[in-house]
C-alpha cells in the first residue's frame, strides 16, 4: 500500500483527448474539447470527517494516510500530488425530458487516474471543490448535508452489490455556503464539504450527446473509440460491429443497475442523461431516497413532484428512454439505426426477464413462471399498497414464513410480517384478509420448491437487505455532524458494510421510519439544492 506521495497517475483521458485551449476559469461554452484544465479552489481549513478504508485499498493507498494532514489538504483541494492533472469534463444532457445543452462538471474536478497495484485505473474526483468553466450560474460548492448523503450512499450501494461510483473521503472545508434547501426563501449558511468520488471513469451519456448535438462527428468518434479501447477492451478494435456490441453492453449494464435499484428500493431522483454513467454505475447522489412504505409512485425529489418522472416504478422505463437518447447521439457515427434498435429492444426484453428473476429471488423461488406465477406477483404488488408497508422489513420478514403447514393459524402467520406495517390498526377486515390470503398462497407456492425453509430464508436474506440507508438515518447523521459530532457517519458506514447480516446489536437501525420523519425535509422530501 502506497503513501500519498507514492501514488502513481496515468491520466489517459487528458493524455489522449484534446482539452480546452482556454485556461482561464471563466464560465463559457467549450467546443471541440473534452475537458477544461481547472484547479480546485483552496479552502480555509480542510478537515477529514470520514474515509472509506475499502476505497483506499482499492486505489492502493495506505488507509493510515487518512491521519496524515496532507490527506485533508489534497482531498479538500488545497494541494495536488505529482502526476495529477485537475480538469472538469464537458458534457450535455437531457434534464427532465428536455435537451439542456452544455452542462459539464460545474462543481466536480477530476484530479487524475491513479493506477492501483493490479494496474486498474481509478479516477479521483472532488465534488464541491469550487467553480469551473461549466458552473453556469452556480458556485461550484457542496454542503455537508448532501456530501454526507453521497459519501454514505455510494458505499452502502457498493456493499449491497449495486454497481456504483465509490467515495474515498468526506472533508469539511471550514467555510460556509449559502443554500435555500427547499427553495422556499429560507436560505441559510451551511458547512461546506467535499467528497472524493472514485470510479473507473466519470463518462456520462451526456459526454457523447454534446458532440452529437453540435454535429462534431470527429470528436464523437474519438470519445467512443477511447471509451471502448480503455474500458471495454474485451470487445475488440473499435469499428461498426464493435460499436453495436458496445451499445448492447451499455444497455445490459444499465439494465443490471436499474434492476438492482428496484431490488433494494432505491430511487435515484434525477435520472437525467448527464447523470447516467457509460459504465452502468449509479452516479450523482442528489435527491435520491429509499422506499420506506412501498409505493411505486414515490419520488423523493420535490423538483419532480409534479410529473413524478423519476418515481420508483418508472425507473426501468426512464433508463430505456435515456439509452434511446444515447443511441440517437450515436446514429451519426453508425450511419444507421438498426443496430441501436436491436440494443434497445434487447434492453426491454432483458429488463423484463431480469426483473422477474430478481422478484423470484426476493421471494425465495428458483424462478417465477411468467404465466402460472404472474398473479401471485401482481397480487403481491397490490397487497403491498393496501396499507403502508415497509418494503425492506416486509421481505426480510417474509423469509420467516414457513412453507405450507397446518400448524400455523392466521394470527400467527400475520404476526410474522406485522412489523412491516406502519399503521397496524389498518390491518383489519378486508386488508387483513387480503394479506393472509396472499401469505397462504405464498406458503403453498414455496411448498412446491424442493428447498427447506431454512435454506430459502438464507437465500432470501442474501438479496433482501436488512439495513439500508433509510432517509431519516442519513438525516440524523447529518444533524449530528452539523453540530460537530461525526460519529454517526462512521457508525452507519460500518453498519452498511454488511447490509444483509442480522447484526443484532444494530437492530434499531432496521426500524421503520419514525413518525417525526414522515414529512420532515431531508427525510421524505429532498430538493436538488446541495
Ligand atoms: P445534477 O443534475 O444535480 O447532477 O446537476 C446538473 C448540472 O448542474 C451539472 O452540470 C452540475 O455540475 C451542475 N451543478 C449542480 N450544482 C452545482 C453547483 N453548486 N455549482 C456549479 N454547478 C452545479
Ligand atoms: Mg449531475
Coordinates of C-alpha atoms and ligand atoms in Angstrom, one line a residue:
X1 CA 0.0 0.0 0.0
X2 CA 1.3 3.4 -1.1
X3 CA 1.6 6.6 0.8
X4 CA 0.1 9.7 -0.9
X5 CA 3.4 10.7 -2.4
X6 CA 3.9 7.2 -3.8
X7 CA 0.6 7.1 -5.8
X8 CA 1.0 6.6 -9.5
X9 CA -1.0 8.5 -12.0
X10 CA -1.7 7.7 -15.6
X11 CA -4.2 10.2 -16.9
X12 CA -5.5 8.6 -20.1
X13 CA -8.5 11.0 -20.6
X14 CA -6.4 14.1 -20.6
X15 CA -3.3 12.5 -22.2
X16 CA -5.3 11.0 -25.2
X17 CA -8.0 13.6 -25.8
X18 CA -7.8 17.3 -26.6
X19 CA -8.6 19.8 -23.9
X20 CA -9.9 23.3 -24.0
X21 CA -7.1 25.6 -25.0
X22 CA -8.5 28.4 -22.9
X23 CA -7.0 28.2 -19.5
X24 CA -8.9 30.9 -17.5
X25 CA -11.6 29.8 -15.1
X26 CA -14.5 31.7 -16.7
X27 CA -17.9 30.2 -17.4
X28 CA -18.2 29.6 -21.1
X29 CA -19.3 27.2 -23.9
X30 CA -16.4 24.8 -24.6
X31 CA -16.4 23.4 -28.1
X32 CA -14.3 20.7 -29.8
X33 CA -12.7 19.8 -26.5
X34 CA -13.4 17.1 -23.9
X35 CA -12.4 19.0 -20.8
X36 CA -11.0 22.2 -19.3
X37 CA -8.0 22.3 -17.1
X38 CA -9.0 23.8 -13.8
X39 CA -7.6 23.8 -10.3
X40 CA -9.7 23.2 -7.2
X41 CA -10.3 26.4 -5.2
X42 CA -8.2 26.4 -1.9
X43 CA -10.3 26.3 1.3
X44 CA -9.8 27.8 4.7
X45 CA -9.4 24.7 6.9
X46 CA -9.8 21.3 5.4
X47 CA -10.7 18.6 8.0
X48 CA -11.3 14.9 7.3
X49 CA -14.7 13.8 8.6
X50 CA -14.8 10.3 7.2
X51 CA -12.9 7.9 4.9
X52 CA -13.6 4.6 3.4
X53 CA -10.8 2.1 4.1
X54 CA -12.0 -0.2 1.3
X55 CA -11.8 2.5 -1.3
X56 CA -8.3 3.5 -0.1
X57 CA -7.3 -0.2 -0.5
X58 CA -8.9 -0.2 -4.0
X59 CA -6.7 2.5 -5.2
X60 CA -3.7 1.1 -3.4
X61 CA -3.5 3.8 -0.8
X62 CA -2.5 3.0 2.8
X63 CA -5.5 3.9 4.9
X64 CA -3.1 5.2 7.6
X65 CA -2.8 8.2 5.3
X66 CA -6.2 9.3 6.4
X67 CA -4.4 10.6 9.5
X68 CA -1.9 12.5 7.5
X69 CA -2.6 16.2 7.4
X70 CA -1.7 16.2 3.8
X71 CA -4.7 13.9 3.1
X72 CA -7.3 16.5 4.1
X73 CA -5.2 19.1 2.2
X74 CA -5.2 17.1 -1.1
X75 CA -8.8 16.0 -0.8
X76 CA -10.0 19.3 0.4
X77 CA -8.5 20.8 -2.8
X78 CA -5.6 22.7 -1.2
X79 CA -2.7 20.9 -2.9
X80 CA -2.2 18.4 -5.7
X81 CA 0.0 15.4 -5.9
X82 CA 2.7 15.0 -8.5
X83 CA 1.1 13.4 -11.6
X84 CA -2.4 14.8 -11.1
X85 CA -3.9 16.9 -13.8
X86 CA -7.1 18.6 -12.5
X87 CA -9.8 19.1 -15.0
X88 CA -13.6 19.4 -15.5
X89 CA -15.3 17.4 -18.2
X90 CA -17.6 18.9 -20.8
X91 CA -20.9 17.2 -21.3
X92 CA -24.6 17.9 -22.1
X93 CA -27.8 16.2 -21.1
X94 CA -31.5 15.9 -21.2
X95 CA -32.9 17.2 -17.9
X96 CA -36.4 16.1 -17.1
X97 CA -37.0 15.1 -20.7
X98 CA -35.7 18.3 -22.3
X99 CA -32.3 18.9 -24.0
X100 CA -30.4 21.3 -21.8
X101 CA -27.3 21.9 -24.0
X102 CA -23.9 22.1 -22.3
X103 CA -23.8 21.3 -18.6
X104 CA -20.4 19.8 -17.7
X105 CA -18.7 19.4 -14.4
X106 CA -19.9 22.5 -12.7
X107 CA -18.6 21.5 -9.3
X108 CA -16.7 18.4 -9.9
X109 CA -13.0 18.3 -10.7
X110 CA -11.2 15.2 -11.8
X111 CA -7.8 15.1 -10.2
X112 CA -6.4 12.3 -12.4
X113 CA -6.3 8.5 -12.7
X114 CA -4.5 6.6 -10.0
X115 CA -3.1 3.2 -11.0
X116 CA -3.7 0.6 -8.4
X117 CA -1.4 -2.4 -7.7
X118 CA -3.2 -4.6 -10.2
X119 CA -2.9 -2.0 -12.9
X120 CA -6.6 -0.9 -13.0
X121 CA -7.0 2.9 -13.2
X122 CA -9.4 4.8 -10.9
X123 CA -10.3 8.4 -11.5
X124 CA -10.3 10.5 -8.4
X125 CA -12.9 13.3 -8.5
X126 CA -13.6 16.1 -6.0
X127 CA -17.2 17.2 -5.8
X128 CA -17.7 20.7 -4.4
X129 CA -14.1 22.0 -5.0
X130 CA -15.1 25.3 -6.5
X131 CA -16.2 26.7 -9.8
X132 CA -15.2 25.5 -13.2
X133 CA -15.9 26.8 -16.7
X134 CA -19.1 24.7 -16.5
X135 CA -20.5 26.2 -13.3
X136 CA -23.0 28.3 -15.2
X137 CA -24.8 30.5 -12.6
X138 CA -23.9 28.3 -9.6
X139 CA -21.0 28.4 -7.1
X140 CA -19.2 25.1 -7.7
X141 CA -19.6 24.2 -4.0
X142 CA -21.3 21.5 -2.0
X143 CA -22.6 21.4 1.6
X144 CA -22.1 18.9 4.4
X145 CA -25.7 17.7 4.2
X146 CA -25.6 16.5 0.6
X147 CA -22.0 15.3 0.9
X148 CA -22.8 13.0 3.9
X149 CA -25.6 11.6 1.8
X150 CA -23.4 11.0 -1.2
X151 CA -20.5 9.6 0.8
X152 CA -22.6 7.1 2.8
X153 CA -24.9 6.1 0.0
X154 CA -22.2 5.3 -2.5
X155 CA -20.5 2.9 -0.1
X156 CA -23.9 1.5 1.1
X157 CA -24.8 0.7 -2.6
X158 CA -21.5 -1.0 -3.2
X159 CA -21.9 -3.3 -0.3
X160 CA -25.5 -4.0 -1.4
X161 CA -24.0 -5.3 -4.7
X162 CA -25.4 -2.4 -6.8
X163 CA -23.0 -1.0 -9.4
X164 CA -21.9 2.4 -8.2
X165 CA -19.2 5.1 -8.1
X166 CA -17.4 4.9 -4.8
X167 CA -16.4 7.5 -2.2
X168 CA -12.9 7.8 -0.7
X169 CA -13.4 10.7 1.7
X170 CA -15.5 13.4 3.1
X171 CA -13.8 16.6 4.0
X172 CA -15.2 19.7 5.7
X173 CA -13.8 22.9 4.1
X174 CA -14.1 25.2 7.1
X175 CA -16.2 27.5 5.0
X176 CA -19.9 28.3 4.9
X177 CA -22.0 28.0 1.9
X178 CA -25.4 29.7 1.3
X179 CA -28.2 27.3 0.4
X180 CA -32.0 27.6 0.2
X181 CA -32.7 23.9 0.9
X182 CA -36.3 23.7 0.0
X183 CA -36.2 26.7 -2.5
X184 CA -38.8 28.5 -0.3
X185 CA -36.9 31.7 0.6
X186 CA -35.3 30.3 3.7
X187 CA -31.7 30.4 2.8
X188 CA -29.1 29.7 5.5
X189 CA -25.3 29.3 5.7
X190 CA -24.3 25.7 5.8
X191 CA -21.0 24.0 6.4
X192 CA -19.1 23.4 3.1
X193 CA -17.8 20.0 2.3
X194 CA -16.0 18.0 -0.5
X195 CA -16.4 14.3 -1.3
X196 CA -13.7 12.5 -3.2
X197 CA -15.5 10.1 -5.6
X198 CA -13.8 7.2 -7.2
X199 CA -14.8 5.3 -10.4
X200 CA -13.1 3.8 -13.4
X201 CA -14.2 6.9 -15.2
X202 CA -16.9 9.6 -14.9
X203 CA -18.0 9.5 -18.6
X204 CA -21.7 10.0 -18.9
X205 CA -24.3 9.6 -21.7
X206 CA -24.1 13.4 -21.9
X207 CA -20.5 13.4 -22.9
X208 CA -21.5 11.7 -26.2
X209 CA -24.6 13.7 -26.6
X210 CA -22.9 17.1 -26.5
X211 CA -20.7 16.2 -29.6
X212 CA -23.7 14.8 -31.5
X213 CA -25.8 17.9 -30.6
X214 CA -23.0 20.1 -32.0
X215 CA -22.6 18.0 -35.1
X216 CA -19.0 17.3 -34.1
X217 CA -18.7 13.7 -35.5
X218 CA -15.0 13.6 -35.3
X219 CA -14.8 14.1 -31.6
X220 CA -17.9 11.9 -31.0
X221 CA -16.0 9.1 -32.8
X222 CA -12.8 9.8 -30.7
X223 CA -14.8 9.5 -27.5
X224 CA -16.5 6.3 -28.5
X225 CA -13.1 4.8 -29.6
X226 CA -11.4 6.0 -26.4
X227 CA -14.2 4.5 -24.2
X228 CA -14.1 1.1 -26.0
X229 CA -10.3 0.9 -26.1
X230 CA -9.8 1.8 -22.5
X231 CA -12.9 0.5 -20.7
X232 CA -14.4 -2.2 -23.0
X233 CA -11.2 -3.7 -24.4
X234 CA -12.8 -7.2 -24.4
X235 CA -15.0 -6.1 -27.3
X236 CA -12.0 -5.7 -29.7
X237 CA -10.9 -3.0 -32.1
X238 CA -13.4 -0.2 -32.5
X239 CA -15.4 -0.5 -35.7
X240 CA -19.1 -0.7 -36.8
X241 CA -19.6 -4.2 -35.3
X242 CA -17.8 -3.4 -32.1
X243 CA -19.9 -0.1 -31.8
X244 CA -23.1 -2.2 -31.8
X245 CA -21.7 -4.7 -29.3
X246 CA -20.6 -1.8 -27.1
X247 CA -24.0 -0.2 -27.2
X248 CA -25.6 -3.5 -26.3
X249 CA -23.3 -3.9 -23.4
X250 CA -24.1 -0.4 -22.1
X251 CA -27.7 -1.4 -22.3
X252 CA -27.0 -4.6 -20.4
X253 CA -25.1 -2.8 -17.7
X254 CA -27.7 -0.1 -17.3
X255 CA -30.3 -2.9 -17.0
X256 CA -28.4 -4.6 -14.2
X257 CA -28.1 -1.3 -12.3
X258 CA -31.7 -0.4 -12.5
X259 CA -33.0 -3.9 -11.6
X260 CA -30.7 -3.7 -8.6
X261 CA -32.3 -0.4 -7.7
X262 CA -35.7 -2.0 -7.8
X263 CA -34.5 -4.9 -5.7
X264 CA -33.2 -2.7 -2.8
X265 CA -35.8 0.1 -3.0
X266 CA -33.6 2.8 -4.3
X267 CA -35.0 5.9 -6.1
X268 CA -32.3 7.9 -7.9
X269 CA -34.4 11.0 -8.1
X270 CA -32.6 12.8 -11.1
X271 CA -32.2 10.3 -13.9
X272 CA -31.2 13.0 -16.4
X273 CA -28.9 11.7 -19.2
X274 CA -26.0 13.7 -17.7
X275 CA -26.4 11.5 -14.6
X276 CA -26.1 8.2 -16.5
X277 CA -22.7 6.6 -16.4
X278 CA -21.4 4.9 -19.6
X279 CA -20.2 2.1 -17.2
X280 CA -23.7 1.4 -15.9
X281 CA -22.8 2.8 -12.4
X282 CA -25.1 4.6 -10.1
X283 CA -23.7 8.2 -10.3
X284 CA -24.6 11.6 -8.8
X285 CA -26.3 11.0 -5.5
X286 CA -28.5 14.0 -5.1
X287 CA -32.2 14.0 -4.1
X288 CA -32.2 10.2 -4.0
X289 CA -34.3 8.3 -1.5
X290 CA -35.1 4.8 -0.2
X291 CA -38.6 3.4 -0.3
X292 CA -39.9 3.1 3.1
X293 CA -43.6 2.3 2.6
X294 CA -43.8 0.5 -0.7
X295 CA -45.1 3.0 -3.3
X296 CA -44.1 2.7 -7.0
X297 CA -45.3 6.3 -7.5
X298 CA -42.9 7.8 -4.9
X299 CA -40.2 10.3 -5.8
X300 CA -38.1 11.9 -3.1
X301 CA -37.3 14.8 -5.4
X302 CA -39.5 17.8 -4.8
X303 CA -38.4 19.3 -8.1
X304 CA -40.0 16.3 -9.7
X305 CA -43.2 16.3 -7.5
X306 CA -45.5 17.3 -10.3
X307 CA -44.7 15.0 -13.2
X308 CA -43.0 12.3 -11.0
X309 CA -40.9 11.4 -14.0
X310 CA -38.3 9.7 -11.8
X311 CA -40.7 7.9 -9.4
X312 CA -39.6 4.4 -8.2
X313 CA -41.7 2.4 -10.5
X314 CA -40.8 4.4 -13.6
X315 CA -37.0 3.9 -13.3
X316 CA -36.6 1.0 -15.8
X317 CA -38.6 2.9 -18.5
X318 CA -36.6 6.1 -17.9
X319 CA -33.4 4.1 -18.2
X320 CA -34.7 2.9 -21.6
X321 CA -35.6 6.5 -22.6
X322 CA -32.1 7.6 -21.6
X323 CA -30.5 4.7 -23.6
X324 CA -32.6 5.8 -26.6
X325 CA -31.1 9.3 -26.2
X326 CA -27.6 7.8 -26.1
X327 CA -28.4 5.7 -29.2
X328 CA -29.7 8.8 -31.0
X329 CA -26.4 10.5 -30.3
X330 CA -24.6 7.6 -31.9
X331 CA -26.7 7.4 -35.1
X332 CA -24.4 9.8 -37.0
X333 CA -21.5 7.5 -36.2
X334 CA -23.2 4.3 -37.2
X335 CA -25.0 5.7 -40.2
X336 CA -28.0 3.5 -39.5
X337 CA -30.4 2.9 -36.6
X338 CA -31.0 -0.8 -36.8
X339 CA -28.2 -1.9 -34.5
X340 CA -29.3 0.6 -32.0
X341 CA -32.8 -0.6 -32.2
X342 CA -31.5 -4.1 -31.5
X343 CA -29.8 -2.9 -28.4
X344 CA -32.9 -1.0 -27.1
X345 CA -35.2 -4.0 -27.8
X346 CA -32.7 -6.2 -26.0
X347 CA -32.9 -3.9 -23.0
X348 CA -36.7 -4.2 -22.9
X349 CA -36.5 -8.0 -23.0
X350 CA -33.7 -8.1 -20.5
X351 CA -35.2 -5.7 -18.0
X352 CA -38.4 -7.8 -18.0
X353 CA -36.6 -11.2 -17.7
X354 CA -34.1 -9.8 -15.1
X355 CA -36.9 -8.1 -13.1
X356 CA -38.7 -11.4 -13.0
X357 CA -35.6 -13.3 -11.9
X358 CA -35.0 -10.6 -9.3
X359 CA -38.5 -10.9 -7.9
X360 CA -38.2 -14.7 -7.8
X361 CA -35.0 -14.3 -5.7
X362 CA -36.7 -11.8 -3.4
X363 CA -39.5 -14.4 -2.8
X364 CA -37.0 -17.3 -2.4
X365 CA -38.2 -19.1 -5.5
X366 CA -35.9 -20.6 -8.2
X367 CA -37.9 -18.8 -10.8
X368 CA -41.3 -17.2 -11.5
X369 CA -43.3 -18.8 -14.2
X370 CA -44.4 -16.0 -16.5
X371 CA -47.9 -17.5 -16.6
X372 CA -48.5 -19.6 -13.5
X373 CA -46.9 -17.2 -11.1
X374 CA -47.9 -13.9 -12.7
X375 CA -51.0 -13.4 -10.5
X376 CA -49.1 -14.2 -7.3
X377 CA -46.6 -11.5 -8.2
X378 CA -49.2 -8.9 -9.3
X379 CA -51.2 -9.5 -6.2
X380 CA -48.1 -9.0 -4.1
X381 CA -47.6 -5.6 -5.6
X382 CA -51.3 -4.7 -4.9
X383 CA -51.1 -6.1 -1.3
X384 CA -48.0 -4.0 -0.6
X385 CA -50.0 -0.9 -1.3
X386 CA -53.2 -1.8 0.7
X387 CA -51.8 -0.2 3.8
X388 CA -48.4 1.5 4.4
X389 CA -46.0 -1.4 4.3
X390 CA -42.2 -1.1 4.8
X391 CA -40.6 -2.7 1.8
X392 CA -37.3 -3.6 3.4
X393 CA -38.9 -5.1 6.6
X394 CA -41.6 -6.9 4.6
X395 CA -39.2 -9.0 2.5
X396 CA -37.0 -9.7 5.5
X397 CA -39.9 -11.0 7.5
X398 CA -41.3 -12.9 4.6
X399 CA -38.2 -15.1 4.9
X400 CA -39.6 -16.3 8.2
X401 CA -42.9 -17.5 6.7
X402 CA -42.9 -21.3 6.6
X403 CA -43.9 -23.5 3.7
X404 CA -47.5 -24.7 3.8
X405 CA -48.3 -26.4 7.1
X406 CA -51.4 -26.9 9.2
X407 CA -49.7 -25.8 12.4
X408 CA -49.8 -22.1 11.9
X409 CA -53.1 -20.2 12.2
X410 CA -53.9 -16.9 10.6
X411 CA -53.0 -14.8 13.6
X412 CA -49.6 -16.4 13.9
X413 CA -49.0 -16.1 10.2
X414 CA -49.8 -12.4 10.2
X415 CA -47.7 -11.9 13.3
X416 CA -44.6 -12.9 11.3
X417 CA -44.8 -9.9 9.0
X418 CA -46.6 -7.5 11.3
X419 CA -43.5 -5.4 11.9
X420 CA -43.7 -4.2 8.3
X421 CA -46.9 -2.2 8.8
X422 CA -46.8 1.5 9.7
X423 CA -50.5 1.6 10.7
X424 CA -51.2 -1.8 12.4
X425 CA -54.7 -0.5 13.1
X426 CA -55.4 -0.6 9.4
X427 CA -54.5 -4.3 9.3
X428 CA -58.1 -5.5 9.9
X429 CA -61.1 -6.6 7.9
X430 CA -60.6 -6.8 4.2
X431 CA -57.0 -5.6 4.3
X432 CA -56.1 -8.3 6.9
X433 CA -57.9 -10.9 4.9
X434 CA -56.1 -9.9 1.6
X435 CA -52.7 -10.2 3.4
X436 CA -53.5 -13.5 5.0
X437 CA -54.8 -14.9 1.7
X438 CA -51.7 -13.8 -0.2
X439 CA -49.4 -15.3 2.5
X440 CA -51.3 -18.6 2.3
X441 CA -50.8 -18.7 -1.5
X442 CA -47.2 -17.9 -1.0
X443 CA -46.8 -20.8 1.5
X444 CA -48.4 -23.1 -1.0
X445 CA -46.1 -21.9 -3.8
X446 CA -42.9 -22.3 -1.8
X447 CA -44.0 -25.8 -0.8
X448 CA -43.7 -26.7 -4.5
X449 CA -39.9 -25.9 -4.3
X450 CA -37.5 -28.6 -3.1
X451 CA -35.9 -26.4 -0.5
X452 CA -36.1 -26.2 3.3
X453 CA -37.5 -23.2 5.0
X454 CA -34.0 -22.6 6.4
X455 CA -32.3 -22.6 3.1
X456 CA -34.9 -20.4 1.5
X457 CA -34.5 -17.9 4.3
X458 CA -30.8 -17.8 3.8
X459 CA -31.2 -17.2 0.1
X460 CA -33.8 -14.5 0.6
X461 CA -31.7 -12.8 3.2
X462 CA -28.8 -12.6 0.7
X463 CA -30.8 -10.4 -1.7
X464 CA -33.2 -8.7 0.7
X465 CA -31.2 -6.3 2.8
X466 CA -31.8 -5.9 6.5
X467 CA -30.1 -2.5 6.6
X468 CA -30.4 0.3 4.0
X469 CA -29.6 4.0 4.3
X470 CA -33.1 5.0 5.4
X471 CA -33.8 8.6 4.6
X472 CA -34.2 9.5 8.3
X473 CA -31.0 7.7 9.3
X474 CA -28.9 9.8 6.9
X475 CA -30.7 12.9 8.3
X476 CA -29.9 12.0 11.9
X477 CA -26.2 11.6 10.9
X478 CA -26.3 15.0 9.2
X479 CA -27.9 16.7 12.2
X480 CA -25.2 15.4 14.5
X481 CA -22.4 16.1 12.1
X482 CA -23.6 19.7 11.6
X483 CA -23.5 20.0 15.4
X484 CA -19.8 18.8 15.3
X485 CA -20.4 15.1 16.2
X486 CA -19.4 13.0 13.2
X487 CA -19.6 9.6 15.0
X488 CA -22.9 8.5 13.4
X489 CA -21.4 8.8 9.9
X490 CA -18.7 6.3 10.9
X491 CA -21.3 4.1 12.6
X492 CA -23.5 4.0 9.6
X493 CA -20.6 3.4 7.3
X494 CA -19.7 0.4 9.4
X495 CA -23.3 -0.9 9.7
X496 CA -23.8 -0.6 5.9
X497 CA -20.7 -2.7 5.1
X498 CA -22.8 -5.8 5.9
X499 CA -26.3 -4.9 4.9
X500 CA -27.5 -8.5 4.6
X501 CA -26.2 -9.6 8.0
X502 CA -28.5 -9.6 11.1
X503 CA -26.1 -7.5 13.3
X504 CA -28.4 -7.9 16.4
X505 CA -26.7 -5.1 18.3
X506 CA -27.7 -2.7 15.4
X507 CA -31.3 -3.7 15.3
X508 CA -32.5 -0.2 16.0
X509 CA -31.1 0.9 12.6
X510 CA -33.5 -1.5 10.9
X511 CA -36.5 0.2 12.4
X512 CA -39.3 1.8 10.4
X513 CA -39.2 5.5 9.7
X514 CA -40.4 7.2 12.9
X515 CA -43.4 9.5 12.7
X516 CA -41.4 12.7 13.1
X517 CA -39.6 11.8 9.8
X518 CA -42.8 11.3 7.8
X519 CA -42.9 14.8 6.4
X520 CA -39.6 16.4 7.5
X521 CA -37.5 17.9 4.7
X522 CA -34.4 15.8 4.2
X523 CA -36.3 12.6 5.2
X524 CA -39.1 12.3 2.8
X525 CA -38.7 15.4 0.7
X526 CA -35.5 16.5 -0.9
X527 CA -34.6 19.1 -3.4
X528 CA -31.8 19.4 -5.9
X529 CA -30.3 22.1 -3.6
X530 CA -27.0 20.6 -2.4
Ligands
LIG1 P1 -27.2 17.5 -11.2 O1 -28.4 17.1 -12.1 O2 -27.5 17.9 -9.9 O3 -26.2 16.4 -11.3 O4 -26.5 18.8 -11.9 C1 -26.8 19.3 -13.1 C2 -25.7 20.2 -13.6 O5 -25.6 21.3 -12.7 C3 -24.3 19.6 -13.6 O6 -23.7 20.2 -14.7 C4 -23.7 20.1 -12.4 O7 -22.3 20.1 -12.4 C5 -24.3 21.4 -12.2 N1 -24.3 21.9 -10.8 C6 -25.1 21.4 -9.8 N2 -24.8 22.1 -8.6 C7 -23.9 23.0 -8.9 C8 -23.2 24.0 -8.1 N3 -23.4 24.2 -6.8 N4 -22.3 24.7 -8.7 C9 -22.0 24.5 -10.0 N5 -22.6 23.6 -10.8 C10 -23.5 22.9 -10.3
LIG2 MG1 -25.0 15.5 -12.3

